[in-house]
Amino acid sequence: ACDDGEIVIKFSHVTNSDRHPKGIAATLLQERVNAEMDGTACMEVFPNSTLYNDDQVLEAMLQGDVQLAAPSLSKFEQFTKTFRLFDLPFMFKNIDAVDEFQNSETGQAMKESMTRRGLLGLQFWHNGMKQMSANKPLIEPSDANGLKFRVQNSDVLKAQMAALGGSPQPMAFSEVYGALQTGVVDGQENTWSNIYGQKFFEVQDGITETNHGIIDYLLVTNVDWWESLDADVRDQLATIMAEVTETRNAASFEVNQQNRQAIIDAGGTVRELTGEQRAKWVEVMKPVWEQFTDDVGQENIDAAQAINAKH
Amino acid sequence: MEVAILFAMVVGLMLIGVPIAVSLGFSSTIFLLVLSDTSLASIAQSFFQAMAGHYTLLAIPFFILASSFMSTGGVARRIIRFSIAIVGHFPGGLAIAGVFACMLFAALSGSSPATVVAIGSIVIAGMRQVGYSRDFAAGVIANAGTLGILIPPSIVMVVYASATDVSVGRMFLAGVIPGLMAGTMLMTTIYIIAKFRNLPKGEWLGWGEVFEAGADAGWGLFLIVIILGGIYGGIFTPTEAAAVAAVYAFFISCFVYRDMGPLARPDGERNLSLMRKPIALVTAFFHRDTRDTLFEAGKLTVTLMFIIANALILKHVLTDEQIPQSIAAAMLDAGLEWWAFLIIVNIILLIGGQFMEPSGLIVIVAPLVFPIAIELGIDPIHLGIIMVVNMEIGMITPPVGLNLFVTSGVAGMPMMRVVRAALPFLAVLFVFLILITYIPWLSTYLPTTFMGPEIITN
Amino acid sequence: MSGRYEPDSIIGRVVNEIEETAIAVLLGLMTLITFINVVLRYGFNTGLIWGLEATTFLFAWLVVFGVSYAVKVTANLGVDALINLFSPPVRRVLALLAAAICIAYAFLLFKGAWDYWANFANLPKTTGRWFPTGLEEMKRTSYRGWYEVIDIPMPEWLRWIEPLMNEGESYEKIPRFIPYFILPFGMALLLFRFVQAGLRIWRGDQASLIVSHEAEDAVEDVAHMNRGD
Ligand code: NA
Ligand code: NA
């Protein structure tokens, strides 16, 4: 527990605290703040949705009941539609391109795009590139035709599945494993670490290495609270956050590759696509961009594509 | 220390007649305002999100509704007739049939008191007519009725699954073997008592009656196939299964059994056929019986969810003060063995069951014991079944037991007489609890076979 | 049904009919939407994407609205083992104490509900931790009329609220202040019903705030079958 006089920083998130990329980063942040800022600030982490889920936590943050959260980027749709950029399929080739974009001027500006609605983005945290899985082999985009996919609650992702001829199904995360197993839904999309962590590969025919999108998180705070901190406290916190982010983001690619290998070791099937096959997926899914260009802003898409071209 | 005061306050308020829900919510609110910097707005948010943010708990109103249609629509009567046709001719036949009927009704209903009301009211009267003592009849039904939460579907299992993020489908499967086993143990006990005490037995009515009664009850019993088949056959999630069950039950009661709705006629008269009054297909949705059944189920949902929502506020206090972590650390540091831990869980639940409605108790206790159980290598599904069986026993032990109240009401006898009457069978359930606690296989075999080993993702 | 609440005035009957029908309709809608979504998905490979969210909101409406009704008809569960041991005068004092606690509870929750809802409707929260001491001064984060739900699309006939609530910007999904409105509304009703119940206990028209088990009505309905020896 925190001592009297310390600034209490509550950090609520939805994953475990020792295996998931986000959980590991949160735990590291907590350790460092509590060690280096002892007497000044004190961080309490609430993992596993024990305090709030991803939707409630942003409400609670605006109310001042929690100070830090790290929801996935698609959860910020209600705050600014520009974040739909990250959900658009095949926007980024790989996690390095994502990383470079997030650290570019455009990416950094996005962190501050929600201040008028009370949120301030502090750091982007990587999970990784999304893969697609189903209860039958997915080689060509037409293989996804007529399948029911569980997707995160995001208009872009729903449109993306519709573009494939699939039917998007919203579903509580805890029901997904059972639903995939019994066939209530046929497939899903996720990062290697989530697919391994949730054991989805056990109940799917195989995982197709599409790298078609990303799941990343935004470490976010209440802008009023952040500005109420003394400048030196704020600077120290920001420095620790930046360092933790650099360490964990650098490790994220490695973590996902390990999970990919772990899936294969556990008997799961991983299918790679040829350049030609991948091009077909791009061809089918990329038109989704047009539906959301107004929301995202053509200039942001251009900036992302300029960076993407370098990778 | 603070936690002890919190729990003392909750219990104290309950004992002076404050509703359970308010006792939980008021004590927790005071604690949050005093101890933490949580705002009242955040407490209101918790209250609202108890419903809006917990998809799993949605199954509760649907299962309650399905059970209401089944009770109103004459399913219980038909199940009892079928049970008598099958086992009525054994020594103690009608009592055994009562247990059997409770098991069948339990497979349609998610709650224990509902099972006692539906089956008990008819069977107890029937048993007395053929010469059983009122006490024996009440004792049998009070116990067998507890199977309502063990045999799937089960509201208590839904709440456990929601509180710990395990799969509802797994919990339901896990309850099948224990449910059949507990029912068989009760029936065997009655058979032995009947042999010694020479209790009345019925006539064997022949296979004709078995098939006819079976066919008549079959429409209702088909719900079991819908619920389990639908979930494991990949047609719907457990929550949706509950909604489908409710819609199916509505159609069966209005259009097949016609004991309610536009085709029903007063006692003694033949109910109308749909051919005679096809407009019923439309009017059934707006019929007074439909509205009343929806309303009764809604009211029950409200009182149950009021408790659960406030229990979730209490859980918010525990989380906020990091109580589960400190308890887990203390227990693990003490070098607790898994079997000793399970005894502690049993005792906590048996005591807690004296004051609390089972679902509310699970909401509070599950987060406290779950992390420890995982550390000690106890299967979460197994833990869930242990908790459910404890709830069952809590329902029939004095001073406070939901099934005791209901049985005393249904049987028209004082509580303490029901308590004494239930005692021999309670002993059976205690043996059963020990078996369930120390033979994990009984709970985990079916879910592991059909759904693979349990994964702990948190 | 025998255990049924019987209002004694015409207005009372009308209000009661409205309350009961609302409860029935909310539960009926939840069931239908969920059922239709199963049929659409399994039979037609499609679905109402907003169905799940709408159902959870209806569920919240059912309970938040229904609790005040449960107080009105004394349907809330409680433990009466101890109070039954006391003499009627002691019981009355305890019941009044219990009522006071319930009123305090409903009051705190009502303040919380207002504070939670107000900003979503661009209205000021109350200040004060326990008791409202005034209204907040609106700051940048106090205007949350823009905050939309996740899935339920904005119906055209509601567009007239956009200039009032969202600075003229159009809503893609319905704003949160609509589904959340039930909170202050339901909690105000709850407070009202607890005050009424307290007055009934004060006047001696009612003995306690609780029933001892969830099936009391149903039990009364069937108990006649086993009366007498
Ligand atoms: Na059941
Ligand atoms: Na008990």
Coordinates of C-alpha atoms and ligand atoms in Angstrom, one line a residue, chain B residues 63 102-112 115 145-155 157 172, ligand 1:
Chain B
F63 CA -32.7 -18.9 -17.4
C102 CA -36.2 -32.8 -9.2
M103 CA -33.2 -33.9 -11.2
L104 CA -35.1 -33.5 -14.5
F105 CA -36.5 -30.1 -13.5
A106 CA -33.1 -29.1 -12.4
A107 CA -31.9 -29.7 -15.9
L108 CA -34.5 -27.1 -17.1
S109 CA -34.1 -24.6 -14.3
G110 CA -31.2 -22.6 -13.0
S111 CA -32.2 -22.2 -9.4
S112 CA -32.9 -24.5 -6.4
T115 CA -37.1 -26.5 -8.4
G145 CA -34.3 -29.4 -4.8
T146 CA -30.7 -28.2 -4.2
L147 CA -29.7 -30.1 -7.3
G148 CA -31.2 -27.1 -9.2
I149 CA -27.9 -25.3 -9.0
L150 CA -25.7 -28.3 -9.6
I151 CA -27.3 -29.9 -12.6
P152 CA -26.9 -27.5 -15.5
P153 CA -28.1 -24.9 -16.3
S154 CA -27.3 -23.1 -13.1
I155 CA -27.4 -19.4 -12.1
M157 CA -22.4 -21.4 -12.1
F172 CA -22.2 -26.6 -17.0
Ligands
NA1 NA -30.2 -26.5 -13.0

